[in-house]
GROMACS .gro file of C-alpha atoms in nm:
model
  476
    1MET     CA    1   0.003   0.003  -0.002
    2ILE     CA    2   0.141   0.332  -0.081
    3MET     CA    3   0.202   0.551   0.205
    4ASP     CA    4  -0.007   0.878   0.229
    5GLY     CA    5   0.053   1.210   0.400
    6ASP     CA    6   0.381   1.393   0.387
    7LEU     CA    7   0.544   1.151   0.179
    8LYS     CA    8   0.871   1.277   0.069
    9LYS     CA    9   1.012   1.260  -0.294
   10GLY     CA   10   1.200   0.958  -0.376
   11LEU     CA   11   1.359   0.735  -0.099
   12VAL     CA   12   1.313   0.841   0.253
   13ILE     CA   13   1.529   0.718   0.534
   14ALA     CA   14   1.399   0.750   0.884
   15VAL     CA   15   1.638   0.658   1.172
   16VAL     CA   16   1.466   0.450   1.434
   17GLY     CA   17   1.762   0.350   1.649
   18SER     CA   18   2.083   0.516   1.675
   19ILE     CA   19   2.316   0.521   1.985
   20ILE     CA   20   2.366   0.179   2.147
   21ALA     CA   21   2.543   0.251   2.466
   22LEU     CA   22   2.702   0.038   2.747
   23ALA     CA   23   2.477   0.060   3.048
   24ALA     CA   24   2.674   0.139   3.371
   25THR     CA   25   2.596  -0.014   3.711
   26VAL     CA   26   2.464   0.251   3.955
   27PHE     CA   27   2.657   0.202   4.287
   28GLN     CA   28   2.537   0.297   4.630
   29THR     CA   29   2.890   0.428   4.708
   30ILE     CA   30   3.107   0.634   4.482
   31ILE     CA   31   3.425   0.440   4.378
   32PRO     CA   32   3.650   0.464   4.081
   33ILE     CA   33   3.554   0.260   3.757
   34TYR     CA   34   3.841   0.158   3.532
   35PHE     CA   35   3.821   0.023   3.183
   36SER     CA   36   4.107  -0.144   2.992
   37SER     CA   37   4.115  -0.099   2.627
   38GLU     CA   38   3.970  -0.444   2.575
   39SER     CA   39   3.647  -0.369   2.764
   40SER     CA   40   3.593  -0.014   2.603
   41ASP     CA   41   3.316   0.026   2.340
   42PHE     CA   42   3.204   0.228   2.043
   43SER     CA   43   2.853   0.356   1.925
   44ILE     CA   44   2.716   0.429   1.570
   45PHE     CA   45   2.504   0.728   1.517
   46ILE     CA   46   2.332   0.870   1.195
   47GLN     CA   47   2.235   1.219   1.180
   48PRO     CA   48   1.854   1.257   1.219
   49MET     CA   49   1.772   1.343   0.865
   50ASN     CA   50   1.582   1.226   0.581
   51ILE     CA   51   1.756   1.128   0.250
   52ASN     CA   52   1.572   1.163  -0.093
   53VAL     CA   53   1.727   0.972  -0.376
   54ILE     CA   54   1.630   0.924  -0.740
   55PRO     CA   55   1.699   0.603  -0.955
   56PHE     CA   56   2.027   0.557  -1.119
   57THR     CA   57   2.046   0.407  -1.479
   58PHE     CA   58   2.265   0.090  -1.523
   59TYR     CA   59   2.463   0.079  -1.834
   60GLU     CA   60   2.731  -0.156  -1.723
   61GLU     CA   61   2.674  -0.379  -1.423
   62PRO     CA   62   2.745  -0.323  -1.155
   63SER     CA   63   2.863   0.038  -1.204
   64PHE     CA   64   2.644   0.324  -1.071
   65LEU     CA   65   2.633   0.640  -1.271
   66GLN     CA   66   2.685   0.988  -1.131
   67ILE     CA   67   2.391   1.191  -0.966
   68LEU     CA   68   2.176   1.339  -1.223
   69ASP     CA   69   2.264   1.692  -1.340
   70PRO     CA   70   2.041   1.941  -1.148
   71SER     CA   71   2.037   2.172  -1.476
   72LYS     CA   72   1.819   1.910  -1.635
   73PHE     CA   73   1.536   2.005  -1.396
   74ASP     CA   74   1.335   2.336  -1.368
   75ASN     CA   75   1.407   2.583  -1.085
   76THR     CA   76   1.105   2.440  -0.895
   77THR     CA   77   1.231   2.093  -0.882
   78LYS     CA   78   1.453   2.021  -0.564
   79LEU     CA   79   1.728   1.760  -0.669
   80ALA     CA   80   1.723   1.473  -0.421
   81ASN     CA   81   1.983   1.463  -0.167
   82THR     CA   82   2.154   1.124  -0.150
   83SER     CA   83   2.386   1.124   0.147
   84ALA     CA   84   2.411   1.110   0.535
   85ILE     CA   85   2.691   1.144   0.777
   86ILE     CA   86   2.751   0.837   1.000
   87GLU     CA   87   2.950   0.882   1.323
   88VAL     CA   88   3.152   0.625   1.493
   89ARG     CA   89   3.192   0.743   1.839
   90ASN     CA   90   3.391   0.633   2.154
   91ILE     CA   91   3.152   0.573   2.442
   92HIS     CA   92   3.435   0.609   2.705
   93ASN     CA   93   3.662   0.840   2.517
   94THR     CA   94   3.775   1.029   2.839
   95ILE     CA   95   3.834   0.710   3.042
   96SER     CA   96   3.969   0.454   2.800
   97PRO     CA   97   3.971   0.506   2.426
   98TYR     CA   98   3.845   0.235   2.177
   99ILE     CA   99   4.167   0.155   2.004
  100HIS     CA  100   4.053  -0.097   1.753
  101THR     CA  101   3.946  -0.038   1.395
  102VAL     CA  102   3.575  -0.047   1.311
  103PHE     CA  103   3.471  -0.187   0.980
  104LEU     CA  104   3.131  -0.055   0.849
  105LYS     CA  105   2.895  -0.257   0.614
  106THR     CA  106   2.521  -0.268   0.533
  107ASN     CA  107   2.267  -0.534   0.456
  108PRO     CA  108   2.002  -0.367   0.217
  109ASN     CA  109   1.811  -0.687   0.174
  110ASP     CA  110   1.712  -0.556  -0.186
  111LYS     CA  111   1.920  -0.608  -0.491
  112ASN     CA  112   1.780  -0.281  -0.612
  113ILE     CA  113   1.948  -0.067  -0.320
  114PHE     CA  114   2.322  -0.011  -0.305
  115ILE     CA  115   2.486   0.186   0.003
  116ASP     CA  116   2.847   0.288  -0.010
  117PHE     CA  117   3.069   0.467   0.237
  118ASP     CA  118   3.320   0.745   0.164
  119ASN     CA  119   3.529   0.589   0.439
  120PRO     CA  120   3.407   0.244   0.538
  121GLU     CA  121   3.665   0.189   0.832
  122GLY     CA  122   3.856   0.379   1.110
  123VAL     CA  123   3.948   0.394   1.467
  124PRO     CA  124   3.690   0.591   1.658
  125PRO     CA  125   3.598   0.856   1.669
  126PHE     CA  126   3.539   0.903   1.289
  127GLU     CA  127   3.272   0.981   1.044
  128THR     CA  128   3.194   0.902   0.704
  129LYS     CA  129   2.934   0.995   0.441
  130MET     CA  130   2.692   0.716   0.346
  131LEU     CA  131   2.580   0.719   0.000
  132VAL     CA  132   2.223   0.556  -0.099
  133TYR     CA  133   2.170   0.441  -0.470
  134ILE     CA  134   1.891   0.257  -0.607
  135LYS     CA  135   1.823   0.105  -0.945
  136PRO     CA  136   1.528   0.167  -1.160
  137THR     CA  137   1.256  -0.090  -1.030
  138ASN     CA  138   0.890  -0.132  -1.075
  139LYS     CA  139   0.857  -0.218  -0.692
  140SER     CA  140   0.790   0.037  -0.437
  141LEU     CA  141   0.954  -0.014  -0.106
  142ILE     CA  142   0.766   0.071   0.204
  143GLU     CA  143   0.976   0.102   0.532
  144ASN     CA  144   1.231  -0.131   0.415
  145PRO     CA  145   1.492  -0.201   0.689
  146ILE     CA  146   1.849  -0.130   0.632
  147THR     CA  147   2.090  -0.201   0.904
  148VAL     CA  148   2.449  -0.029   0.930
  149GLN     CA  149   2.657  -0.272   1.104
  150GLY     CA  150   2.985  -0.181   1.274
  151ILE     CA  151   3.237  -0.456   1.349
  152GLY     CA  152   3.524  -0.388   1.595
  153GLY     CA  153   3.857  -0.538   1.579
  154ASN     CA  154   3.808  -0.712   1.898
  155GLY     CA  155   3.479  -0.882   1.781
  156ILE     CA  156   3.231  -0.606   1.935
  157ILE     CA  157   2.940  -0.556   1.699
  158ARG     CA  158   2.719  -0.246   1.686
  159ASN     CA  159   2.409  -0.205   1.470
  160CYS     CA  160   2.195   0.085   1.385
  161THR     CA  161   1.854   0.028   1.169
  162PHE     CA  162   1.679   0.260   0.966
  163TYR     CA  163   1.386   0.226   0.713
  164ILE     CA  164   1.379   0.337   0.362
  165THR     CA  165   1.052   0.411   0.139
  166TYR     CA  166   1.092   0.449  -0.231
  167ILE     CA  167   0.772   0.522  -0.448
  168THR     CA  168   0.772   0.404  -0.807
  169PRO     CA  169   0.670   0.623  -1.097
  170ASP     CA  170   0.369   0.402  -1.144
  171ASP     CA  171   0.266   0.422  -0.798
  172TYR     CA  172   0.307   0.792  -0.795
  173VAL     CA  173   0.056   0.804  -1.076
  174ASN     CA  174  -0.171   0.582  -0.891
  175ARG     CA  175  -0.151   0.772  -0.589
  176GLY     CA  176  -0.204   1.102  -0.793
  177ARG     CA  177  -0.518   0.963  -0.918
  178ASN     CA  178  -0.652   0.876  -0.585
  179LEU     CA  179  -0.548   1.225  -0.445
  180SER     CA  180  -0.730   1.378  -0.740
  181ALA     CA  181  -1.059   1.177  -0.669
  182ALA     CA  182  -1.031   1.308  -0.320
  183ALA     CA  183  -1.020   1.659  -0.460
  184ARG     CA  184  -0.659   1.705  -0.331
  185TYR     CA  185  -0.566   1.856  -0.653
  186ILE     CA  186  -0.232   2.024  -0.552
  187ASP     CA  187  -0.122   1.702  -0.363
  188ALA     CA  188  -0.207   1.511  -0.685
  189LEU     CA  189  -0.008   1.745  -0.915
  190GLU     CA  190   0.282   1.698  -0.678
  191SER     CA  191   0.260   1.329  -0.702
  192TYR     CA  192   0.241   1.334  -1.078
  193ASN     CA  193   0.557   1.566  -1.090
  194ASN     CA  194   0.738   1.320  -0.859
  195ALA     CA  195   0.642   1.046  -1.112
  196LEU     CA  196   0.803   1.251  -1.392
  197LEU     CA  197   1.116   1.362  -1.207
  198GLU     CA  198   1.202   1.006  -1.190
  199LYS     CA  199   1.089   0.911  -1.531
  200PRO     CA  200   1.051   1.220  -1.752
  201LYS     CA  201   0.931   1.026  -2.040
  202PHE     CA  202   0.654   0.862  -1.886
  203ALA     CA  203   0.351   0.920  -2.113
  204ARG     CA  204   0.088   0.800  -1.867
  205ALA     CA  205   0.202   1.043  -1.595
  206TRP     CA  206   0.191   1.327  -1.853
  207PHE     CA  207  -0.159   1.235  -1.964
  208TYR     CA  208  -0.310   1.229  -1.602
  209LYS     CA  209  -0.134   1.567  -1.539
  210GLY     CA  210  -0.312   1.686  -1.840
  211VAL     CA  211  -0.637   1.557  -1.715
  212LEU     CA  212  -0.571   1.731  -1.384
  213TYR     CA  213  -0.496   2.068  -1.536
  214SER     CA  214  -0.798   2.055  -1.767
  215ASN     CA  215  -1.062   1.877  -1.585
  216GLU     CA  216  -1.004   2.009  -1.230
  217LEU     CA  217  -0.794   2.304  -1.227
  218ASN     CA  218  -0.945   2.453  -1.569
  219ASP     CA  219  -0.590   2.526  -1.668
  220TYR     CA  220  -0.630   2.418  -2.043
  221ALA     CA  221  -0.297   2.575  -2.164
  222ASN     CA  222  -0.101   2.362  -1.910
  223GLY     CA  223  -0.346   2.079  -1.982
  224LEU     CA  224  -0.272   2.095  -2.369
  225ASP     CA  225   0.113   2.103  -2.305
  226ALA     CA  226   0.082   1.796  -2.077
  227PHE     CA  227  -0.107   1.608  -2.340
  228ASN     CA  228   0.119   1.713  -2.614
  229LYS     CA  229   0.424   1.574  -2.413
  230SER     CA  230   0.244   1.259  -2.371
  231ILE     CA  231   0.175   1.202  -2.731
  232GLU     CA  232   0.542   1.303  -2.823
  233ILE     CA  233   0.640   1.007  -2.610
  234ASP     CA  234   0.348   0.747  -2.705
  235LYS     CA  235   0.197   0.849  -3.038
  236THR     CA  236  -0.075   0.563  -2.977
  237LEU     CA  237  -0.213   0.735  -2.670
  238TYR     CA  238  -0.560   0.798  -2.816
  239GLU     CA  239  -0.693   0.947  -2.491
  240SER     CA  240  -0.449   1.211  -2.520
  241PHE     CA  241  -0.555   1.318  -2.878
  242TYR     CA  242  -0.917   1.303  -2.751
  243ASN     CA  243  -0.853   1.561  -2.485
  244ILE     CA  244  -0.653   1.773  -2.705
  245ALA     CA  245  -0.944   1.783  -2.925
  246LEU     CA  246  -1.197   1.877  -2.646
  247ILE     CA  247  -0.944   2.161  -2.538
  248HIS     CA  248  -0.943   2.304  -2.893
  249GLN     CA  249  -1.328   2.253  -2.897
  250ARG     CA  250  -1.351   2.447  -2.600
  251TRP     CA  251  -1.147   2.725  -2.743
  252GLY     CA  252  -1.349   2.739  -3.063
  253ASN     CA  253  -1.093   2.591  -3.284
  254TYR     CA  254  -1.315   2.345  -3.446
  255SER     CA  255  -1.078   2.247  -3.727
  256GLU     CA  256  -0.802   2.158  -3.493
  257ALA     CA  257  -1.051   1.985  -3.279
  258LEU     CA  258  -1.172   1.771  -3.583
  259LYS     CA  259  -0.814   1.676  -3.655
  260ASN     CA  260  -0.747   1.521  -3.322
  261PHE     CA  261  -1.106   1.362  -3.288
  262ASN     CA  262  -1.017   1.187  -3.633
  263ARG     CA  263  -0.676   1.087  -3.491
  264THR     CA  264  -0.858   0.937  -3.181
  265ILE     CA  265  -1.102   0.741  -3.397
  266GLU     CA  266  -0.807   0.600  -3.611
  267LEU     CA  267  -0.633   0.478  -3.325
  268ASN     CA  268  -0.961   0.349  -3.140
  269PRO     CA  269  -1.247   0.308  -3.395
  270ARG     CA  270  -1.466   0.131  -3.137
  271TRP     CA  271  -1.477   0.435  -2.909
  272SER     CA  272  -1.801   0.643  -2.934
  273TRP     CA  273  -1.707   0.965  -2.764
  274PRO     CA  274  -1.462   1.100  -3.017
  275ARG     CA  275  -1.730   1.063  -3.281
  276ILE     CA  276  -1.974   1.262  -3.056
  277GLY     CA  277  -1.712   1.535  -3.002
  278LYS     CA  278  -1.655   1.526  -3.394
  279GLY     CA  279  -2.050   1.571  -3.435
  280LEU     CA  280  -2.045   1.878  -3.208
  281SER     CA  281  -1.739   2.034  -3.383
  282LEU     CA  282  -1.910   1.995  -3.726
  283ILE     CA  283  -2.244   2.120  -3.576
  284SER     CA  284  -2.046   2.433  -3.485
  285LEU     CA  285  -1.889   2.450  -3.824
  286LYS     CA  286  -2.258   2.438  -3.974
  287LYS     CA  287  -2.195   2.100  -4.133
  288ASN     CA  288  -2.499   1.945  -3.986
  289LYS     CA  289  -2.544   1.665  -4.233
  290GLU     CA  290  -2.169   1.548  -4.161
  291ALA     CA  291  -2.250   1.582  -3.803
  292LEU     CA  292  -2.533   1.341  -3.841
  293GLU     CA  293  -2.322   1.070  -3.995
  294SER     CA  294  -2.065   1.093  -3.707
  295LEU     CA  295  -2.340   1.099  -3.441
  296ASP     CA  296  -2.507   0.803  -3.611
  297ASP     CA  297  -2.187   0.607  -3.610
  298ALA     CA  298  -2.165   0.689  -3.225
  299ASN     CA  299  -2.518   0.566  -3.181
  300ARG     CA  300  -2.436   0.236  -3.346
  301LEU     CA  301  -2.135   0.177  -3.117
  302ASP     CA  302  -2.318   0.283  -2.808
  303PRO     CA  303  -2.705   0.301  -2.854
  304GLY     CA  304  -2.775   0.390  -2.494
  305ASP     CA  305  -2.548   0.713  -2.491
  306THR     CA  306  -2.795   0.994  -2.475
  307SER     CA  307  -2.524   1.263  -2.565
  308ALA     CA  308  -2.512   1.129  -2.927
  309TRP     CA  309  -2.899   1.135  -2.964
  310TYR     CA  310  -2.914   1.492  -2.791
  311TYR     CA  311  -2.650   1.643  -3.057
  312LYS     CA  312  -2.837   1.464  -3.326
  313GLY     CA  313  -3.152   1.631  -3.223
  314ILE     CA  314  -2.973   1.968  -3.257
  315ALA     CA  315  -2.830   1.874  -3.593
  316LEU     CA  316  -3.181   1.799  -3.701
  317GLN     CA  317  -3.321   2.114  -3.577
  318ASN     CA  318  -3.058   2.319  -3.771
  319LEU     CA  319  -3.141   2.131  -4.087
  320GLY     CA  320  -3.522   2.223  -4.030
  321GLN     CA  321  -3.623   1.870  -3.950
  322PHE     CA  322  -3.819   1.972  -3.638
  323ASN     CA  323  -4.051   1.671  -3.607
  324GLU     CA  324  -3.776   1.445  -3.627
  325SER     CA  325  -3.583   1.635  -3.359
  326ILE     CA  326  -3.886   1.605  -3.136
  327GLU     CA  327  -3.869   1.236  -3.165
  328ILE     CA  328  -3.515   1.217  -3.063
  329TYR     CA  329  -3.571   1.441  -2.764
  330GLU     CA  330  -3.861   1.205  -2.661
  331LYS     CA  331  -3.621   0.916  -2.712
  332ILE     CA  332  -3.381   1.052  -2.475
  333LEU     CA  333  -3.621   1.120  -2.206
  334ALA     CA  334  -3.749   0.748  -2.255
  335LEU     CA  335  -3.405   0.600  -2.234
  336ARG     CA  336  -3.287   0.799  -1.922
  337PRO     CA  337  -3.586   0.864  -1.708
  338ASP     CA  338  -3.348   0.916  -1.424
  339MET     CA  339  -3.157   1.159  -1.614
  340ASP     CA  340  -2.970   1.456  -1.415
  341LYS     CA  341  -3.231   1.733  -1.375
  342ASN     CA  342  -3.017   2.003  -1.548
  343ARG     CA  343  -2.956   1.779  -1.851
  344SER     CA  344  -3.346   1.691  -1.842
  345ILE     CA  345  -3.409   2.072  -1.854
  346ASP     CA  346  -3.163   2.107  -2.162
  347VAL     CA  347  -3.354   1.850  -2.338
  348PHE     CA  348  -3.706   1.989  -2.255
  349ARG     CA  349  -3.592   2.350  -2.357
  350ARG     CA  350  -3.469   2.197  -2.706
  351GLU     CA  351  -3.803   2.026  -2.754
  352SER     CA  352  -3.990   2.321  -2.675
  353ASP     CA  353  -3.777   2.534  -2.931
  354ALA     CA  354  -3.882   2.252  -3.188
  355TYR     CA  355  -4.247   2.268  -3.125
  356CYS     CA  356  -4.231   2.653  -3.160
  357SER     CA  357  -4.049   2.606  -3.481
  358ILE     CA  358  -4.366   2.411  -3.615
  359ASN     CA  359  -4.616   2.663  -3.453
  360ASP     CA  360  -4.728   2.418  -3.192
  361TYR     CA  361  -4.747   2.662  -2.906
  362ASN     CA  362  -4.964   2.460  -2.676
  363ASN     CA  363  -4.719   2.158  -2.673
  364ALA     CA  364  -4.426   2.403  -2.639
  365THR     CA  365  -4.587   2.570  -2.328
  366LYS     CA  366  -4.664   2.225  -2.196
  367ILE     CA  367  -4.274   2.136  -2.212
  368LEU     CA  368  -4.191   2.460  -2.050
  369ASP     CA  369  -4.441   2.380  -1.753
  370LYS     CA  370  -4.232   2.034  -1.713
  371ILE     CA  371  -3.915   2.253  -1.678
  372LEU     CA  372  -4.081   2.465  -1.410
  373VAL     CA  373  -4.184   2.143  -1.213
  374ILE     CA  374  -3.833   2.064  -1.195
  375ASN     CA  375  -3.717   2.391  -1.116
  376GLN     CA  376  -3.955   2.685  -1.054
  377LEU     CA  377  -3.660   2.940  -1.057
  378ASP     CA  378  -3.573   2.872  -1.400
  379VAL     CA  379  -3.588   3.227  -1.542
  380ASP     CA  380  -3.561   3.123  -1.898
  381ALA     CA  381  -3.851   2.896  -1.873
  382TRP     CA  382  -4.076   3.179  -1.733
  383PHE     CA  383  -3.945   3.429  -2.009
  384ASN     CA  384  -3.997   3.180  -2.284
  385LYS     CA  385  -4.334   3.102  -2.150
  386GLY     CA  386  -4.430   3.465  -2.148
  387LEU     CA  387  -4.309   3.502  -2.502
  388ILE     CA  388  -4.539   3.212  -2.620
  389LEU     CA  389  -4.838   3.351  -2.439
  390THR     CA  390  -4.778   3.708  -2.575
  391TYR     CA  391  -4.776   3.568  -2.926
  392LEU     CA  392  -5.107   3.384  -2.847
  393GLY     CA  393  -5.238   3.710  -2.712
  394LYS     CA  394  -5.298   3.571  -2.364
  395TYR     CA  395  -5.161   3.897  -2.218
  396ASP     CA  396  -5.253   3.861  -1.858
  397GLU     CA  397  -5.103   3.515  -1.851
  398ALA     CA  398  -4.799   3.665  -2.017
  399LEU     CA  399  -4.772   3.917  -1.764
  400CYS     CA  400  -4.766   3.678  -1.486
  401ALA     CA  401  -4.495   3.456  -1.643
  402TYR     CA  402  -4.282   3.770  -1.701
  403ASN     CA  403  -4.353   3.899  -1.335
  404LYS     CA  404  -4.232   3.556  -1.201
  405ALA     CA  405  -3.912   3.597  -1.402
  406LEU     CA  406  -3.842   3.920  -1.287
  407GLU     CA  407  -3.897   3.811  -0.928
  408ILE     CA  408  -3.591   3.575  -1.007
  409ASN     CA  409  -3.389   3.816  -1.183
  410PRO     CA  410  -3.520   4.177  -1.220
  411LYS     CA  411  -3.209   4.293  -1.445
  412ILE     CA  412  -3.321   4.140  -1.780
  413PRO     CA  413  -3.403   4.424  -2.012
  414GLU     CA  414  -3.572   4.220  -2.261
  415ILE     CA  415  -3.867   4.130  -2.002
  416TRP     CA  416  -3.911   4.479  -1.929
  417ASP     CA  417  -3.924   4.572  -2.293
  418ASN     CA  418  -4.182   4.281  -2.352
  419LYS     CA  419  -4.387   4.377  -2.049
  420GLY     CA  420  -4.415   4.736  -2.208
  421PHE     CA  421  -4.540   4.574  -2.521
  422ILE     CA  422  -4.819   4.399  -2.347
  423PHE     CA  423  -4.925   4.734  -2.133
  424CYS     CA  424  -4.926   4.907  -2.491
  425MET     CA  425  -5.150   4.643  -2.629
  426GLN     CA  426  -5.386   4.674  -2.335
  427GLY     CA  427  -5.384   5.061  -2.349
  428ASN     CA  428  -5.195   5.102  -2.033
  429TYR     CA  429  -4.942   5.345  -2.157
  430LYS     CA  430  -4.821   5.490  -1.845
  431GLU     CA  431  -4.740   5.143  -1.705
  432ALA     CA  432  -4.562   5.084  -2.053
  433ILE     CA  433  -4.347   5.388  -2.022
  434LEU     CA  434  -4.228   5.266  -1.677
  435SER     CA  435  -4.145   4.918  -1.809
  436TYR     CA  436  -3.950   5.087  -2.114
  437ASP     CA  437  -3.787   5.299  -1.869
  438ASN     CA  438  -3.668   4.996  -1.679
  439ALA     CA  439  -3.547   4.832  -1.998
  440ILE     CA  440  -3.344   5.155  -2.099
  441LYS     CA  441  -3.188   5.179  -1.749
  442LEU     CA  442  -3.049   4.821  -1.803
  443ALA     CA  443  -2.955   4.856  -2.164
  444PRO     CA  444  -2.925   5.233  -2.266
  445HIS     CA  445  -2.833   5.134  -2.635
  446ASN     CA  446  -3.157   4.940  -2.687
  447ALA     CA  447  -3.298   5.134  -2.988
  448ARG     CA  448  -3.621   4.944  -2.996
  449ALA     CA  449  -3.706   5.029  -2.631
  450TRP     CA  450  -3.636   5.401  -2.717
  451ASN     CA  451  -3.876   5.377  -3.021
  452SER     CA  452  -4.157   5.187  -2.817
  453ARG     CA  453  -4.126   5.449  -2.546
  454GLY     CA  454  -4.178   5.712  -2.816
  455LEU     CA  455  -4.499   5.532  -2.948
  456ALA     CA  456  -4.632   5.494  -2.590
  457PHE     CA  457  -4.576   5.883  -2.521
  458SER     CA  458  -4.744   5.957  -2.872
  459SER     CA  459  -5.043   5.758  -2.757
  460LEU     CA  460  -5.064   5.989  -2.456
  461SER     CA  461  -5.038   6.296  -2.694
  462GLU     CA  462  -4.709   6.384  -2.513
  463TYR     CA  463  -4.533   6.450  -2.836
  464ASN     CA  464  -4.232   6.646  -2.742
  465LYS     CA  465  -4.126   6.339  -2.509
  466ALA     CA  466  -4.222   6.118  -2.787
  467VAL     CA  467  -3.987   6.312  -3.029
  468GLU     CA  468  -3.695   6.270  -2.783
  469SER     CA  469  -3.738   5.912  -2.749
  470TYR     CA  470  -3.752   5.870  -3.134
  471ASP     CA  471  -3.451   6.084  -3.172
  472GLU     CA  472  -3.261   5.870  -2.931
  473SER     CA  473  -3.370   5.565  -3.123
  474ILE     CA  474  -3.261   5.711  -3.447
  475ARG     CA  475  -2.910   5.821  -3.292
  476LEU     CA  476  -2.856   5.446  -3.176
   0.00000   0.00000   0.00000
């Protein structure tokens, strides 16, 4: 299991036992204690510090290459420290020094780990630098025990045990995905960077880094850069081409999006999603017939994916095939009765628009009412219902719908403008002028509102004010 929390980059060494000292007897009376050189002792001490290392590449066994050049990393990357100081001490230096040579050795217990000493032997006190190396490996090491053993010339043996933890690039990526799923995005990014520090040409790490940037952090530029790096390493990584297409689509670069959707389809022709994305890009380029072909392919691959049906409905509407689009929207609702509420509202809104396009206003209003059952605060539904009722001449009902919309959002100039029109139709010109005034306050450059205001003043025989409104309308 991968360790969580403040896990350090690379290989972490934690000292759990260091000084092993000879316990002296406590006497009731004070008497001198004498030691012969043969009975003196030594201890081993590792400075309490963490050691971070990165893997070394083997070209010729068993040679280890030099530490990686720090210049190969950006300024924000701290190159791992690979050494610690070990001290071999006299326990009774002031009474009787330990005069034998102490030889240091280790038992890494893992063929991928190599530990070396600058000076592996000496007469205490002396110190040496311990160097820790590790081969590239696919196995993470969790609290792996390492013992530094000192062997004295007179047969005394002293040990100091510490533990190392090394996380492989694969496990760093898996850890990053888990952290991302837990919404710990900065920690996830650090984990992906750790993987790439050890393995810069790791396509999967670049891919998930791109996913994190684009999907969670909304940083599409860095996301695109990460995806591009992944396909430089692995040109068959179709998920990266797909995500590159999505970013270009978001930016409105539909031709570039199409190129990458097509590349995704070449690499994985059985995947429906890039065909849906391709269809949406073609719709945006007003190539609705080509879009239908791509969306039909997506439907054949995955008939239950309502996204393909939804965009097909839009393409049909754009082609003027409104009855067919209505059938599509009904099919979506039948396929997914448990659909997310917001998605259901989108489908109902499209269906209502299609009914309006064939002048079926009764059904269009019924569909809007379904939206309002889901969300009574949907200002667009109230506004569109007001429009339809106005068109049908049901002015009082239309005013009720507009007033509901204004309760939710009083800063929509079109609603005030439309209320003014209804008041004019009802002969209530003073109320109409008040509504137009509100519309003009919110949108001073609305020429139509100024003109309608002028008409209302003319109807009240206030011609000077009417002329002022007409003049402003002409100026705009």
